[in-house]
Coordinates of C-alpha atoms in Angstrom, one line a residue:
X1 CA -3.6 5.9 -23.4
X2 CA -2.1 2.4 -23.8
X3 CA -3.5 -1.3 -23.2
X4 CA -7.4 0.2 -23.3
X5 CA -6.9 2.4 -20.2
X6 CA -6.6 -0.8 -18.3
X7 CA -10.3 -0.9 -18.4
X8 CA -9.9 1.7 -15.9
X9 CA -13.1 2.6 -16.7
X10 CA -14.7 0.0 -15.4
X11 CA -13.5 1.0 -11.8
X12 CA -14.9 3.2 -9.2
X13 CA -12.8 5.8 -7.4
X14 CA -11.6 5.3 -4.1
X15 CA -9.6 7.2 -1.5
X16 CA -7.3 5.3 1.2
X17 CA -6.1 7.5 3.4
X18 CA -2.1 6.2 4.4
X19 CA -1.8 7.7 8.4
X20 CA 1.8 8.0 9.8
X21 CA 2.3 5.9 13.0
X22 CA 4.2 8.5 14.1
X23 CA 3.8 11.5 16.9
X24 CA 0.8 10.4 18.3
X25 CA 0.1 8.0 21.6
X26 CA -1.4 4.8 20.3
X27 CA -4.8 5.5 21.6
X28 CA -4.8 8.8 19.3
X29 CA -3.6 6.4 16.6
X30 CA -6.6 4.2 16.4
X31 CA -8.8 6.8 16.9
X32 CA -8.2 8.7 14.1
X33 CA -8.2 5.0 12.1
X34 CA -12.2 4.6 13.4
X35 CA -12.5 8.5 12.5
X36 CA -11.4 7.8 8.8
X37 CA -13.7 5.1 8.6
X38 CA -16.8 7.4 10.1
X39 CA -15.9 9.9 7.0
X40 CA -16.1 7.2 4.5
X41 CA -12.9 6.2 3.2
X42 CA -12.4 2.7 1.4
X43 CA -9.0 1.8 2.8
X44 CA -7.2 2.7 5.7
X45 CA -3.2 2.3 5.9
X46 CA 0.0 3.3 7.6
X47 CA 3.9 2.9 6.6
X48 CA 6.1 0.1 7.9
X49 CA 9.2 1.9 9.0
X50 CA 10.7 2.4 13.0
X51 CA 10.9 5.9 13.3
X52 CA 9.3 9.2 12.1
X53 CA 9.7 10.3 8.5
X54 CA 8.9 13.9 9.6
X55 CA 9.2 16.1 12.2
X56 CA 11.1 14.8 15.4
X57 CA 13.2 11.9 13.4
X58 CA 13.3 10.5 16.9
X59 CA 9.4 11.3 18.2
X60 CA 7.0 9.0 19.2
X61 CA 6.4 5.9 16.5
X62 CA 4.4 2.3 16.5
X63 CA 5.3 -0.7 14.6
X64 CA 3.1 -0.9 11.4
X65 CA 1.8 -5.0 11.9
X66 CA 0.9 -5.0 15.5
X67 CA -1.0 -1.6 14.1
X68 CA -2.7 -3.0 12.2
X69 CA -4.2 -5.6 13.9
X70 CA -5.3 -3.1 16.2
X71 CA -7.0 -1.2 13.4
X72 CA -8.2 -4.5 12.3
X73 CA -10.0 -5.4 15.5
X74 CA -10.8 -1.4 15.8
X75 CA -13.1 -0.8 12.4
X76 CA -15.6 -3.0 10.9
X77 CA -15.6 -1.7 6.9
X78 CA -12.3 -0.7 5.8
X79 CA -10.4 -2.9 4.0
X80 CA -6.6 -1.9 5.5
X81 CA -2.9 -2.3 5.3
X82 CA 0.8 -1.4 4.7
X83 CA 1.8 1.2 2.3
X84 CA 4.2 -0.3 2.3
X85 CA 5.5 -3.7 4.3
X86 CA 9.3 -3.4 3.8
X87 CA 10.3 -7.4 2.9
X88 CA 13.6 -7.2 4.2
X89 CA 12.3 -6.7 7.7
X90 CA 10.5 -10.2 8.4
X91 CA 10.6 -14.0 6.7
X92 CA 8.6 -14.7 4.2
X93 CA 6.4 -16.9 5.8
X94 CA 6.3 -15.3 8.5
X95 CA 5.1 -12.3 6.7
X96 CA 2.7 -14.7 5.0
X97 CA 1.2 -15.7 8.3
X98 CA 1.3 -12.2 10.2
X99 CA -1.1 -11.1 6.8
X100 CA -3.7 -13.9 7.3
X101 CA -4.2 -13.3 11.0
X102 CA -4.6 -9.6 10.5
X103 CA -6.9 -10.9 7.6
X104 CA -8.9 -12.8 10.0
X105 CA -8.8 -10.8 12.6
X106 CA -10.5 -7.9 10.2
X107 CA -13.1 -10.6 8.6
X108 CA -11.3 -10.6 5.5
X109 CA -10.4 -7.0 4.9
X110 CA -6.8 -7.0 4.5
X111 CA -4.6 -5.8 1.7
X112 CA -0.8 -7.3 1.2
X113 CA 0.9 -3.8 0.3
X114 CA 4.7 -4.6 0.2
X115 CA 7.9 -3.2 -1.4
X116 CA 11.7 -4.0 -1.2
X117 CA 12.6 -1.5 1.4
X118 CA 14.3 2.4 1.2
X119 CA 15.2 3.9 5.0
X120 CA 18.5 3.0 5.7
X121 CA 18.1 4.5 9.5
X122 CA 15.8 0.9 10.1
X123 CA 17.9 -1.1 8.9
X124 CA 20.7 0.1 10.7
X125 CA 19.4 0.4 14.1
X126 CA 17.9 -2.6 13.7
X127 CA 20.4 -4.9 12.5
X128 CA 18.9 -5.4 8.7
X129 CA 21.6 -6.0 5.8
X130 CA 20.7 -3.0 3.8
X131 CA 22.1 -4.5 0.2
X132 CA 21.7 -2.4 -2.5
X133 CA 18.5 -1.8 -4.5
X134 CA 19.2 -4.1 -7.1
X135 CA 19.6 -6.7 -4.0
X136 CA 16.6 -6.0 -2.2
X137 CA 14.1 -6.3 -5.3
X138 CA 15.6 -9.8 -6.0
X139 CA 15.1 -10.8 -1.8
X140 CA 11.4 -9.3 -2.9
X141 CA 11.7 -11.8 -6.1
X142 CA 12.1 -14.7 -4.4
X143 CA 9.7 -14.1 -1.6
X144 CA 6.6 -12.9 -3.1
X145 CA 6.4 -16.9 -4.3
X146 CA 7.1 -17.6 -0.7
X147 CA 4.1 -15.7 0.5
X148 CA 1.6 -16.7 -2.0
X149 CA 2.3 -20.6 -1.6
X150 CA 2.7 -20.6 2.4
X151 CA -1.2 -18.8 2.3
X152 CA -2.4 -22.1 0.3
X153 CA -0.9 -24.1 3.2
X154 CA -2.1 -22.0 6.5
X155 CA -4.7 -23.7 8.5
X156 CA -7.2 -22.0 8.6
X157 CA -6.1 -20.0 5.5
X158 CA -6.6 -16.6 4.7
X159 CA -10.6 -15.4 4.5
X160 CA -10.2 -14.1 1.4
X161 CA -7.7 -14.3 -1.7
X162 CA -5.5 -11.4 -0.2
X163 CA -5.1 -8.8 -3.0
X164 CA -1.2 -7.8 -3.3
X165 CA -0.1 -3.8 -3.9
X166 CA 2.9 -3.6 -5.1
X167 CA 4.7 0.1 -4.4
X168 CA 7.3 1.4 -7.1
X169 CA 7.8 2.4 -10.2
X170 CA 11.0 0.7 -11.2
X171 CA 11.0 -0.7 -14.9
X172 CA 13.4 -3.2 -15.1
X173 CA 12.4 -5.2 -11.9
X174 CA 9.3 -3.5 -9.9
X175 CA 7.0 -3.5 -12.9
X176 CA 7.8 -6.9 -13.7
X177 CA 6.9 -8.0 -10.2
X178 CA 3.8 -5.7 -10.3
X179 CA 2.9 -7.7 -13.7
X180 CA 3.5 -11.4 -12.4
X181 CA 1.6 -10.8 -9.0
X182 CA 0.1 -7.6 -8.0
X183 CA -3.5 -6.3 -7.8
X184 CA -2.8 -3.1 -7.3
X185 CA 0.2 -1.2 -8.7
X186 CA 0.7 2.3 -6.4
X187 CA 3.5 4.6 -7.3
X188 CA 4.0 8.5 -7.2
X189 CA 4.7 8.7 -11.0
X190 CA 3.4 12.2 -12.3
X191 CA 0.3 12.1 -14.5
X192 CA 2.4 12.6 -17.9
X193 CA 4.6 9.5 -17.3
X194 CA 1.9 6.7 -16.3
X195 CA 1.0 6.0 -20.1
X196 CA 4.5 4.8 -20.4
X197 CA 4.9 3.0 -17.5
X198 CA 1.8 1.2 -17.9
X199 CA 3.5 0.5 -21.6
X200 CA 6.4 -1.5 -19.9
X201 CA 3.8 -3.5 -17.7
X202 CA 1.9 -4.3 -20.7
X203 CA 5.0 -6.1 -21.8
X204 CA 5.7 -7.7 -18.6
X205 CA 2.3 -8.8 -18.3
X206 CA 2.6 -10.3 -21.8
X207 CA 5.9 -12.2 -20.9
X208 CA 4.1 -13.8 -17.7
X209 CA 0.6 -14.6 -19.5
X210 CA -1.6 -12.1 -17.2
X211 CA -4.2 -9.9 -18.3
X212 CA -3.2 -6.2 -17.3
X213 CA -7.0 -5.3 -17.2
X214 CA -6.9 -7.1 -13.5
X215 CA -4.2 -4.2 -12.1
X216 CA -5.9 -1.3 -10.1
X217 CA -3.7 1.7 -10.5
X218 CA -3.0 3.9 -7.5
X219 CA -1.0 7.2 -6.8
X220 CA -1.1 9.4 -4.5
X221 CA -3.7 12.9 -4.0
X222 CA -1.1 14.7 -1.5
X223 CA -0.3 18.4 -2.4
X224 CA -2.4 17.8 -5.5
X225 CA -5.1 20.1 -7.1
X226 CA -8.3 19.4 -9.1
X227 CA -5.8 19.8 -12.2
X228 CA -3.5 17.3 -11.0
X229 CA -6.1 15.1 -10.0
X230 CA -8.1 15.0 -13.4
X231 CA -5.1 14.2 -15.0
X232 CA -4.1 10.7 -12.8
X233 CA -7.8 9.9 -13.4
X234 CA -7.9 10.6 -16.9
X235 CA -4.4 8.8 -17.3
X236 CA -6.1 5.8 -15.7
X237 CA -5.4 6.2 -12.0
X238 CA -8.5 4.7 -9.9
X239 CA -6.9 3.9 -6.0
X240 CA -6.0 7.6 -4.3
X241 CA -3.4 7.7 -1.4
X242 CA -4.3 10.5 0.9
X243 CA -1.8 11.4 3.8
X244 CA -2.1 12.3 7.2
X245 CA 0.1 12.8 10.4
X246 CA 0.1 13.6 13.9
X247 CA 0.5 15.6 16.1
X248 CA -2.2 17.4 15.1
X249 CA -4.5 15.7 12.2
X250 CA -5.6 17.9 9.4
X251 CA -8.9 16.1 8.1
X252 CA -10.2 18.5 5.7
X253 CA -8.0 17.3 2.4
X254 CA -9.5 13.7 3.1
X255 CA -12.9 15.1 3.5
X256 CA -11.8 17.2 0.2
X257 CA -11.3 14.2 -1.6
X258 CA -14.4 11.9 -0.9
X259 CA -16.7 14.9 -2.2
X260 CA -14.2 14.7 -5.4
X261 CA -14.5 10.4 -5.3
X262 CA -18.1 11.0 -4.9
X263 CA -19.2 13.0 -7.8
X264 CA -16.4 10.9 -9.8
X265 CA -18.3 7.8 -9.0
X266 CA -21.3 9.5 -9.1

C-alpha cells in the first residue's frame, strides 16, 4: 500500500452510524440518535437532502442542520454531522456559522462533512441552479476558503478546530480538495481501488505542501461482510459509515460492527 498506509496504523477503528432523516416523526428521529449513542458508536450523522432516498420518495423527511442541532443538544458524547452537507444549498458563511453554533451547541463535537451536491429532485423543488458536476466542485472550490476564514472571524468562534470530511472520490477535483483541506476523506471506493486513489492524493498533497499522514480514511460497512471489511482495513480504511433507516430501525448490523471495531482496536 502507498504513502506508508497513511499511518493508518496509528488509528483506532471507529463506527459512525449515518441515520436517514427520513420516514420517521422527529421524536423517533432523535431517539434513535440517543440510542446510537447508548450502544457506543463514535459519530452519529444523517444526509442533507429534502426528501427520502428510499422507500416513499415523497414520505416523511427533516432538514439535516436544524437535525442536527437537535442531536447536538440531545447526546452528550458523539461527535456528529452531515454525510454529507450539499454546498450548493446554503452561503458559505452562512454555512460557516450554522457549523459553529451546532459546534457550540454540542460542546465542541461537531464534524464539517460536506460535498458539491448530487439529487437533482432538491434542487429543483427548491429553486437551486443544479450546474453540472464540473460546476458544482468549483462553487465547493471557492467556498471551502470561505468557510475556514469566516470561523477565524466568528465571535465567539468555533469550540474546537472543526475537522472537515470531504465525501467523493473524484480524481481530478475531489481529491485535490480532500488534499488541500480535509481531515477525513469518506468515499464508497471498493477495497481494491483505495491504494490508487490514495496514490493521486499523495500527489495532491504534495502539490499543496500537506502531510497525507493527517487524512483519516472512511468508507462505508453497509451490505459488507467480514471479507469486505478486512480488506478496507487492511487497505488503510479506519472511519466506518454504517446505515440505518426508518420506519422500522434494524440495530443489529451496528451492534455487528462495534463488536468487530472492538476486537480491531482491541
Amino acid at each position: 500500500m502507498s504513502t506508508a498506509a497513511f499511518r493508518a496504523d496509528d488509528r483506532p477503528v471507529r463506527i459512525a452510524v449515518q441515520i436517514a432523516p427520513q420516514h420517521l416523526p422527529i421524536a423517533a428521529l432523535r431517539d434513535a440518535a440517543v440510542h446510537a449513542e447508548d450502544l457506543g458508536v463514535d459519530m452519529i450523522m444523517n444526509w442533507d437532502h429534502f426528501y427520502p432516498l428510499s422507500g416513499d420518495p415523497d414520505g416523511l423527511h427533516y432538514e439535516a442542520w436544524t437535525q442536527l442541532a437537535q442531536w447536538a443538544e440531545a447526546t452528550e458524547r458523539v461527535e456528529l454531522g452531515p454525510l454529507v452537507n450539499c454546498n450548493s444549498y446554503r452561503n458559505a458563511n452562512l454555512q460557516a456559522d450554522m457549523a459553529r453554533t451546532v459546534d457550540h451547541i454540542s460542546g465542541g463535537r461537531f464534524v464539517f462533512g460536506t460535498g458539491s451536491g448530487w439529487a437533482q429532485r432538491d434542487y429543483d423543488e427548491y429553486g437551486y441552479d443544479f450546474g453540472t458536476v464540473g460546476s458544482r466542485l468549483n462553487d465547493l472550490a471557492r467556498d471551502l476558503p470561505v468557510i475556514r476564514d469566516r470561523w477565524t472571524r466568528l465571535n465567539p468562534p468555533p469550540v474546537r478546530r472543526i475537522p472537515i470530511l470531504i465525501g467523493g472520490a473524484g480524481e481530478q477535483k475531489t481529491l485535490r480538495l480532500v488534499a488541500e483541506h480535509a481531515d477525513i476523506w469518506h468515499s464508497f471506493v471498493a477495497p481494491e481501488e483505495i491504494g490508487h486513489k490514495l496514490d493521486v492524493l499523495q500527489r495532491h498533497a504534495e502539490a499543496v505542501g500537506r502531510d497525507v499522514a493527517e487524512i483519516e480514511i472512511g468508507n462505508e460497512l453497509r451490505g459488507a461482510d467480514d471479507a469486505k471489511a478486512e480488506a478496507l482495513h487492511a487497505a488503510g480504511a479506519r472511519l466506518y459509515t454504517v446505515g440505518v433507516s426508518g420506519p422500522e430501525i434494524d440495530w443489529s448490523g451496528v451492534e455487528r460492527w462495534l463488536r468487530w471495531r472492538d476486537a480491531k482496536n482491541g
